[in-house]
Coordinates of C-alpha atoms in Angstrom, one line a residue:
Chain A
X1092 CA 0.0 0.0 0.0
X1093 CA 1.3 3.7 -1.1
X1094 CA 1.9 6.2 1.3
X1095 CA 2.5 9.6 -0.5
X1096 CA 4.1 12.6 0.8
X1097 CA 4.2 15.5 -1.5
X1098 CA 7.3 17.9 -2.2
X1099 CA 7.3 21.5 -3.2
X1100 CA 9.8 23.8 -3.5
X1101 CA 10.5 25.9 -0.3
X1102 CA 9.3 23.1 1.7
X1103 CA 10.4 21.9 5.5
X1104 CA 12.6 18.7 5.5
X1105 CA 11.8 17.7 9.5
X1106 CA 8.1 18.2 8.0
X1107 CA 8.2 15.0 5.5
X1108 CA 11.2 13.4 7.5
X1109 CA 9.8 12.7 11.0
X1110 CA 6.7 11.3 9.4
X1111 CA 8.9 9.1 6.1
X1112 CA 10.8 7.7 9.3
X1113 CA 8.1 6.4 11.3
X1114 CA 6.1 5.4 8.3
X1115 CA 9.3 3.9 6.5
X1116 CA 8.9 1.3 8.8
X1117 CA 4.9 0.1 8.6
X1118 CA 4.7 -3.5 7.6
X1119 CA 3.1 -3.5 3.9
X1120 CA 3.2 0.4 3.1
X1121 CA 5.7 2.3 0.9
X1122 CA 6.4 5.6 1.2
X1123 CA 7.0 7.4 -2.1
X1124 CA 7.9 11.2 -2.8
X1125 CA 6.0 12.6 -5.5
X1126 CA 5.4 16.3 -6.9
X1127 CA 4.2 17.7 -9.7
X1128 CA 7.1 17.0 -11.8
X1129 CA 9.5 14.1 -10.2
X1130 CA 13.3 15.8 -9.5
X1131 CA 14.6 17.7 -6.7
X1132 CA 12.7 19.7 -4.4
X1133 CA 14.9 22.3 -2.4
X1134 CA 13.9 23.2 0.8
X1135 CA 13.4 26.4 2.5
X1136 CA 16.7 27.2 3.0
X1137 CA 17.6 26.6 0.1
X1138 CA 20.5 24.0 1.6
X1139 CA 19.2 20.4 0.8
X1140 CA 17.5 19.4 -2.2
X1141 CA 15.3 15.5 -2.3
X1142 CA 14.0 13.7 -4.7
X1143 CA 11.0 13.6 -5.6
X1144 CA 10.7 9.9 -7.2
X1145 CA 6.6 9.9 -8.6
X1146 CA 4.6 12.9 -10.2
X1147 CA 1.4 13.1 -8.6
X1148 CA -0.2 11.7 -11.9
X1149 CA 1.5 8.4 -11.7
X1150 CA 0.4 8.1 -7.9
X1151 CA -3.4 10.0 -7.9
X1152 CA -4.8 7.1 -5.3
X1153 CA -2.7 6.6 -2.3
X1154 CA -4.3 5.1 0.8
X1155 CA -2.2 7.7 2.8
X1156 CA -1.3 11.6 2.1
X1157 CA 1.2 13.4 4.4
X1158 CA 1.8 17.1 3.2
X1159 CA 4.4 18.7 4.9
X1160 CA 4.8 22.1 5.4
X1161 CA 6.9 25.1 5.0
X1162 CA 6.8 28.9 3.7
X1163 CA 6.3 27.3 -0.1
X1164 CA 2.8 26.3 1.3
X1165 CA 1.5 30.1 0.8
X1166 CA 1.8 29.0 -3.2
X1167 CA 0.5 26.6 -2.9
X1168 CA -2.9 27.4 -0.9
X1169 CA -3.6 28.5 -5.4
X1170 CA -1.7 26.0 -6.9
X1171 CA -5.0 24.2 -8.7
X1172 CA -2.3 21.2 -9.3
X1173 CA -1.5 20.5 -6.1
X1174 CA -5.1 21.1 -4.5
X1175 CA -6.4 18.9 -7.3
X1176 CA -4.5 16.4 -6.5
X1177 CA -5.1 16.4 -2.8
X1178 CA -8.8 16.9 -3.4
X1179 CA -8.5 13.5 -5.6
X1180 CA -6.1 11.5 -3.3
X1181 CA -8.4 12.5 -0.1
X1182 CA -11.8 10.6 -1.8
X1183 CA -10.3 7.6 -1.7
X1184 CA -7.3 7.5 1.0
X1185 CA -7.9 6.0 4.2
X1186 CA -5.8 8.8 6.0
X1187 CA -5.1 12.3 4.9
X1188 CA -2.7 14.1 6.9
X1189 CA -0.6 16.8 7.0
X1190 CA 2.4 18.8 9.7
X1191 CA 2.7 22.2 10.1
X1192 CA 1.6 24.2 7.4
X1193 CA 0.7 21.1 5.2
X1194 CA -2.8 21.5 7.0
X1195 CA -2.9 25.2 5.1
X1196 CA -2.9 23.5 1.6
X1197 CA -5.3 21.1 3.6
X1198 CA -7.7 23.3 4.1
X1199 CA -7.4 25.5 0.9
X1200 CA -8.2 21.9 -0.6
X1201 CA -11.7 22.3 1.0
X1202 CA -11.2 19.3 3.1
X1203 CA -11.2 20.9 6.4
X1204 CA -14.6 22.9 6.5
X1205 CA -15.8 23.1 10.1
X1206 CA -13.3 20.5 11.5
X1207 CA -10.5 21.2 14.0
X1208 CA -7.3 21.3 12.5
X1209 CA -3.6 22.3 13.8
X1210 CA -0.9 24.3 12.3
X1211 CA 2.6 25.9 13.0
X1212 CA 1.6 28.0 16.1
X1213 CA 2.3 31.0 13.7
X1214 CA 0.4 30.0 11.1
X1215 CA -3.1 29.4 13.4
X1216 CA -5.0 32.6 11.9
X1217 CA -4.0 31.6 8.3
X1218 CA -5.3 28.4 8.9
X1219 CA -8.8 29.7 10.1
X1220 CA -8.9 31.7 7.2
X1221 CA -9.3 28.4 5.0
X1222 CA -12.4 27.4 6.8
X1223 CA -10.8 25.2 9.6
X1224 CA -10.6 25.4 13.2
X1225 CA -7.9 26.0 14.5
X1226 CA -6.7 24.5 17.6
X1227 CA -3.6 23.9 19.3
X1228 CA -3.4 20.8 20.4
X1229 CA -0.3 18.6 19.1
X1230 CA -2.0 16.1 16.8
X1231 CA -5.5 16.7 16.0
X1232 CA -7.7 13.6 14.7
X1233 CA -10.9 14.3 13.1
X1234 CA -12.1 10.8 11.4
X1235 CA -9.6 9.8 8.7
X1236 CA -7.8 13.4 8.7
X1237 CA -4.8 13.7 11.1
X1238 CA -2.8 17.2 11.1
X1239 CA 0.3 17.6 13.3
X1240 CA 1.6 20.9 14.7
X1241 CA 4.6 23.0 13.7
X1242 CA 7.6 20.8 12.6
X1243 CA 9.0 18.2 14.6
X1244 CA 5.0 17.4 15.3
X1245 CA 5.0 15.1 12.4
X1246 CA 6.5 12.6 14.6
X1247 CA 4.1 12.5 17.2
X1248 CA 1.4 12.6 14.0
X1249 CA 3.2 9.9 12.7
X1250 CA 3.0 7.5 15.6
X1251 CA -0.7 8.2 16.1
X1252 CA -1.5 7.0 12.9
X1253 CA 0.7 3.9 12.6
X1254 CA -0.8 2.9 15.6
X1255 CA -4.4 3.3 14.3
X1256 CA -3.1 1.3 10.9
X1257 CA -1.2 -1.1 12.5
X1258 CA -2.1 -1.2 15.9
X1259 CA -0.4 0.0 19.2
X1260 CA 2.2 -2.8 19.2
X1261 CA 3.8 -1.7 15.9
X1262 CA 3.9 1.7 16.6
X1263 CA 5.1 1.3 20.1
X1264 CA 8.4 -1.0 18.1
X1265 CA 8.8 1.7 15.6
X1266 CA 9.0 4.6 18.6
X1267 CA 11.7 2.3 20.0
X1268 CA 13.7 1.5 16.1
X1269 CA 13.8 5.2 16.4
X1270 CA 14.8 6.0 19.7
X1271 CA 12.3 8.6 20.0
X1272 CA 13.1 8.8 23.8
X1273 CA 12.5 12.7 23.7
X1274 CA 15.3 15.0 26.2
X1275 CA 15.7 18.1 25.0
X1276 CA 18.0 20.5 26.7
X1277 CA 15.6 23.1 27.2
X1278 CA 11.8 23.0 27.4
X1279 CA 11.4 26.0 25.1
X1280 CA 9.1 24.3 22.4
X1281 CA 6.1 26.2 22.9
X1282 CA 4.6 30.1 23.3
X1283 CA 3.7 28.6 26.8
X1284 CA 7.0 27.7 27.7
X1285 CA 9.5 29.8 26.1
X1286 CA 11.1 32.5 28.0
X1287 CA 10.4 35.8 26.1
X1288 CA 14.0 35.9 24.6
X1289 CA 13.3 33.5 22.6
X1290 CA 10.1 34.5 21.7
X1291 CA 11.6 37.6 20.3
X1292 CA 14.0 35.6 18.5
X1293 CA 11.8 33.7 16.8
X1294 CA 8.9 35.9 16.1
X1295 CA 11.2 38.3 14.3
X1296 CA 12.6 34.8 12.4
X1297 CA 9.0 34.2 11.5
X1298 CA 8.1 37.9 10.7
X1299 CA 11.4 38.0 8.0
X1300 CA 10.5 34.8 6.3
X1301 CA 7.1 35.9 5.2
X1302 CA 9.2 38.7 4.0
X1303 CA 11.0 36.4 2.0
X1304 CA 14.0 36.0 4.5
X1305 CA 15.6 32.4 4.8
X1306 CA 14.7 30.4 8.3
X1307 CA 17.5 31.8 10.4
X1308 CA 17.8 32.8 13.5
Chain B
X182 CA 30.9 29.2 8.3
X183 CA 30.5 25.6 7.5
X184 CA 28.7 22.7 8.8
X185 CA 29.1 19.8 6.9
X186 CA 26.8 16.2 7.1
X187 CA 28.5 13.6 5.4
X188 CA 26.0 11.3 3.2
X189 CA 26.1 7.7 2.0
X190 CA 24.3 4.5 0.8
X191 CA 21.6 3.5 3.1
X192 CA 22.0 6.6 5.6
X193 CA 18.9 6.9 8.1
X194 CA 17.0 9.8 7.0
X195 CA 16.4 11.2 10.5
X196 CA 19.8 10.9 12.1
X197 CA 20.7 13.6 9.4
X198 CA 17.6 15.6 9.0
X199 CA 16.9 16.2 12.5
X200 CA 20.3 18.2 13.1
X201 CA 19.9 20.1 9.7
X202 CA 16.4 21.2 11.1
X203 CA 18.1 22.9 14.0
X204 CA 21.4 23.6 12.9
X205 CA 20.9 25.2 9.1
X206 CA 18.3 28.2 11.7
X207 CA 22.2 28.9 13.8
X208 CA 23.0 32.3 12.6
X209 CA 25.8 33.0 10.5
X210 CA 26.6 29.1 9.6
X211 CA 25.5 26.8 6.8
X212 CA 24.7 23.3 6.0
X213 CA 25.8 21.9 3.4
X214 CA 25.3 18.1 2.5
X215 CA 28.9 16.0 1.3
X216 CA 29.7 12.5 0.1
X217 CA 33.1 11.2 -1.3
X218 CA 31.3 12.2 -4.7
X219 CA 28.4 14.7 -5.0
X220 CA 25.3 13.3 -6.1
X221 CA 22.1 11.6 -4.9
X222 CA 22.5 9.4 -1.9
X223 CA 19.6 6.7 -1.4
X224 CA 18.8 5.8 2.5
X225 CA 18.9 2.6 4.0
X226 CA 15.1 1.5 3.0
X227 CA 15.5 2.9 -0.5
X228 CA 12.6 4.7 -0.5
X229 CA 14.1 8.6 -0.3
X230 CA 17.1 10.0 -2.2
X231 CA 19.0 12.9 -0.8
X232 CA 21.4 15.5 -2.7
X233 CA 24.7 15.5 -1.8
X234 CA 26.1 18.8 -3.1
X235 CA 29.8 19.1 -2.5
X236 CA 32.4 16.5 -2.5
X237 CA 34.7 16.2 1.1
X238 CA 37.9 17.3 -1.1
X239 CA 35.7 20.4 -1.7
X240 CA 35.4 20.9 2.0
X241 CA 37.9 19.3 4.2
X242 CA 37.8 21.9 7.0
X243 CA 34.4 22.7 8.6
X244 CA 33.6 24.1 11.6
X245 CA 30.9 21.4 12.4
X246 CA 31.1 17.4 11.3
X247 CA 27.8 15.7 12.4
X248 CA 28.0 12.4 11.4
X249 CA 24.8 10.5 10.7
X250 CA 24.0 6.7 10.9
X251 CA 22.2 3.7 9.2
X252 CA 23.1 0.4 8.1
X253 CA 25.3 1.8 5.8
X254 CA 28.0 3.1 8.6
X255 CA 29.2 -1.0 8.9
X256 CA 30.7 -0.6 5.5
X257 CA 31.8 3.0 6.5
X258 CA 34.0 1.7 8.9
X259 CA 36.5 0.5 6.8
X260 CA 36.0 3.1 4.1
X261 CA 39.6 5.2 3.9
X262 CA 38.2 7.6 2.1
X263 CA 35.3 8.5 4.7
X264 CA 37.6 7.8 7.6
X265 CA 40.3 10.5 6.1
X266 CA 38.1 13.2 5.7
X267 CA 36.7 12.4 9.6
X268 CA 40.2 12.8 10.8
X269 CA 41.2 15.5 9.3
X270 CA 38.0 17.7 9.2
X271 CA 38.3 16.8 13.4
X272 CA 41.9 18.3 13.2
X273 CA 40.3 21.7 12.9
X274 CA 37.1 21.6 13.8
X275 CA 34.9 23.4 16.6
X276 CA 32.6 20.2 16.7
X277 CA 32.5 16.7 15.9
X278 CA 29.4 15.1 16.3
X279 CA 27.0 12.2 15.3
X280 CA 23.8 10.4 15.6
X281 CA 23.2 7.2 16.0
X282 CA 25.6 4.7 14.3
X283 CA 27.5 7.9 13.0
X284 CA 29.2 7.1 16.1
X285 CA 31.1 3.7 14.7
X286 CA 32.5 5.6 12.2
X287 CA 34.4 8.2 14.5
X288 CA 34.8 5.6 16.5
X289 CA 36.6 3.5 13.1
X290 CA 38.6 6.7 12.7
X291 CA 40.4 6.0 16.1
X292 CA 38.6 10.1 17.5
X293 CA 36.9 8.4 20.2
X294 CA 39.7 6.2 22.0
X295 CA 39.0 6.2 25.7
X296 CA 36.3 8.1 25.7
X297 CA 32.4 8.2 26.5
X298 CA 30.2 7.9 23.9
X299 CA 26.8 6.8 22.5
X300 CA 24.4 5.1 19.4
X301 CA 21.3 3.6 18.7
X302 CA 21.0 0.8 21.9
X303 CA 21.4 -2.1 19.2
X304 CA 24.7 -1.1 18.4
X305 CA 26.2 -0.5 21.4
X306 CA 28.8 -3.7 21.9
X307 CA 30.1 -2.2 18.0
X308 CA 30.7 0.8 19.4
X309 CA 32.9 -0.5 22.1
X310 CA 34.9 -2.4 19.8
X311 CA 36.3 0.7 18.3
X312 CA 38.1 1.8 21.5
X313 CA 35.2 4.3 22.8
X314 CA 33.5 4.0 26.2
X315 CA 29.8 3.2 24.9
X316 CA 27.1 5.0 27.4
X317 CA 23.6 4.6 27.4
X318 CA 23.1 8.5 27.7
X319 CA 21.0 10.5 24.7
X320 CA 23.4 12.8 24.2
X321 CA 27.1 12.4 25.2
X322 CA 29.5 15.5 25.7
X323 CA 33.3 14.6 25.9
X324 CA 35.2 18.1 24.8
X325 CA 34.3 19.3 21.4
X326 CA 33.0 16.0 20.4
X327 CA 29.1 15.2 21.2
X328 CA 27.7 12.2 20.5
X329 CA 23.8 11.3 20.4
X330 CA 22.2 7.8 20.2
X331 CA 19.6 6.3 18.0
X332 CA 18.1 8.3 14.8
X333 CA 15.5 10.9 16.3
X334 CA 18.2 11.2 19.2
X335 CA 20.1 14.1 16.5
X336 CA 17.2 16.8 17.5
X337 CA 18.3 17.0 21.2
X338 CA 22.0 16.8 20.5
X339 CA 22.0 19.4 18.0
X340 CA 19.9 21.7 20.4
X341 CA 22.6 21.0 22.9
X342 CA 25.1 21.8 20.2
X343 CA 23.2 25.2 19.3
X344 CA 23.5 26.2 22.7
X345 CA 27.5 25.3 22.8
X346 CA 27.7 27.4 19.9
X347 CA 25.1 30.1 20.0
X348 CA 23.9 30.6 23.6
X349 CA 21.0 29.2 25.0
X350 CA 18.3 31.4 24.1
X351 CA 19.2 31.4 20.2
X352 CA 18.8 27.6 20.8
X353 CA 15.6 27.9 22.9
X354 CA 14.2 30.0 19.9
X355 CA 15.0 27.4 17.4
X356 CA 12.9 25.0 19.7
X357 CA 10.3 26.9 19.8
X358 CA 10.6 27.4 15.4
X359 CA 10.7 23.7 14.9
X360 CA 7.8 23.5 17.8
X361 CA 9.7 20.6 19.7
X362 CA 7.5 20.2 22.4
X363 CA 7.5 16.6 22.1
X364 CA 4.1 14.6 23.0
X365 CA 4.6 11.0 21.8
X366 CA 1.6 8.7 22.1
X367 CA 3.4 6.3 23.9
X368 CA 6.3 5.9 26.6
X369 CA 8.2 3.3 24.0
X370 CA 11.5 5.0 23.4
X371 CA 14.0 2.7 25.2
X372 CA 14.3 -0.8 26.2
X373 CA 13.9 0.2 29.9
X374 CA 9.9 1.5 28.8
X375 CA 9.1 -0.2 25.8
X376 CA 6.9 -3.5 26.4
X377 CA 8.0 -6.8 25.6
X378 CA 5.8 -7.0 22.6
X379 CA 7.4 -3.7 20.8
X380 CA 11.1 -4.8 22.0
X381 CA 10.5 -8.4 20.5
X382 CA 9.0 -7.0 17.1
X383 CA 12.4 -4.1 17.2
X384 CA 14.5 -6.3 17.7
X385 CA 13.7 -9.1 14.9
X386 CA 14.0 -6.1 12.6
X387 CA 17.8 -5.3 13.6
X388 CA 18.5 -8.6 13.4
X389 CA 17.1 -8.4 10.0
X390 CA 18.5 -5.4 9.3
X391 CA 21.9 -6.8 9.8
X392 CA 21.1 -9.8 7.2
X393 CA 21.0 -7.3 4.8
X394 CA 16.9 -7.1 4.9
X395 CA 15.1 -3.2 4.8
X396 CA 14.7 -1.6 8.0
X397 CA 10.4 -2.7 8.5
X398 CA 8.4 -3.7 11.7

């Protein structure tokens, strides 16, 4: 069975590689990269490029979607490609999902009218704007629709789901293959938490990148 | 200035992507992505192909080495080629790091002798064979060489490393960018809290890993 994340340019690599590394690993899936046009996809930085194997053509029925996010979503909320394709892969997948700002394209797909729905935590307005509810929870299940929060939430999205396509016992082995024993040095990974230097930091970080500014600190 | 991740057949996807997430936001340094030739580099379940854009003769001297794992590290270990470059970008660097079995080779390249260091928890009795002290500790600190252990392990060692480098509030705002505020489903991250069921299923898939099988629950 085909697990499909899509690539963009200007996209997030933690976005589609927490969730390809926890999915990677489901008994009788395969995860394939696919865009528009296969080739390399250069993230938002502008410092990695990945290959995007499949275009969306060759793989228009995948029993699950993953769409990542990053600052090339904003294109993509009117890229008629891209949301056609979603549209097309969501009326048949069993699980449409997305982390970060993957639930913007989401949602500018039409798919998440009315339903709750996370985001990036800077990107929560944006994401009402297409109709969803947005909420701030860390992984947010509504029927066969899981989105993840900013980033390295496509992890914890991840898990969630292999555990409702394979079970708790799988999932629980592929937390372990992955070490995903979580001790970061700081607990600084939300606005709750953060002390406000950081908040500065990273607010002016998010400010300059809808400017057009690379992710930098 | 430069912080270079070495690439190679059958790397794990997550030991390098999860220290590019945090490390490409430092300010004033940037990733960039070498192999022994530039090119795409295919990871260990051949499902993803990343772009390796410089060869190491192209840059031999970086600030920061992080070393990534995956199956692919066993044939590392006896690869002069990769081994050279380790030693002698480690001759002048502020950092060497790795994640995961990127650990064997700095270990393989004799940088570790004596000292404390850590990988994935299946590879641990490797790691000791190449002269290093192997601890069961996420992230290891001996001098200007940190190690972390298994694949999603890289996030909180390069946070620690930000911090080393940058100060702790430039690293507190790149948790809070990347939104780590990690909320897995389950408490299955380490042989002391996975259950039996999960470490039984893990386990047959190292061992089958190791006979040359992908890496799948």
């Amino acid at each position: 069975m085909d697990i499909a994340i899509p690539l963009f340019d200007r996209f997030t690599a933690l976005d589609a590689i927490g969730p390809y590394e926890v999915l990677s690993r489901l008994p009788g899936y395969r995860v394939t990269f696919v865009a528009e046009q296969p080739g390399v996809k250069t993230t938002d930085n502008g410092m990695l490029g990945l290959v995007a194997e499949k275009a969306f053509a060759e793989l228009a029925h995948p029993e699950i979607v993953v769409v990542p996010g990053g600052i090339g979503t904003r294109a993509l909320m009117h890229d008629a490609t891209m949301l056609g394709w979603v549209r097309t892969a969501h009326a048949t997948s069993q699980f449409t999902c997305s982390v970060c700002t993957g639930s913007l394209v989401l949602g500018a797909a039409g798919i998440l009218d009315g339903l709750e729905a996370t985001t990036h935590w800077a990107s929560m307005e944006l994401l009402g704007s297409t109709g969803a509810r947005p909420t701030s929870r860390r992984v947010v299940e509504q029927g066969k629709i899981i989105t993840g929060a900013g980033v390295s939430a496509g992890i914890d999205m991840a898990l969630t789901l292999a555990a409702r396509v394979a079970g708790d016992a799988v999932a629980q082995a592929i937390q372990l293959g992955i070490e995903y024993d979580p001790q970061p040095p700081f607990d600084s990974g939300s606005l709750e938490k953060a002390p406000p230097e950081a908040i500065d930091l990273c607010r002016r970080v998010e400010r300059a990148v809808d400017d057009g500014q690379p992710v930098r600190i």
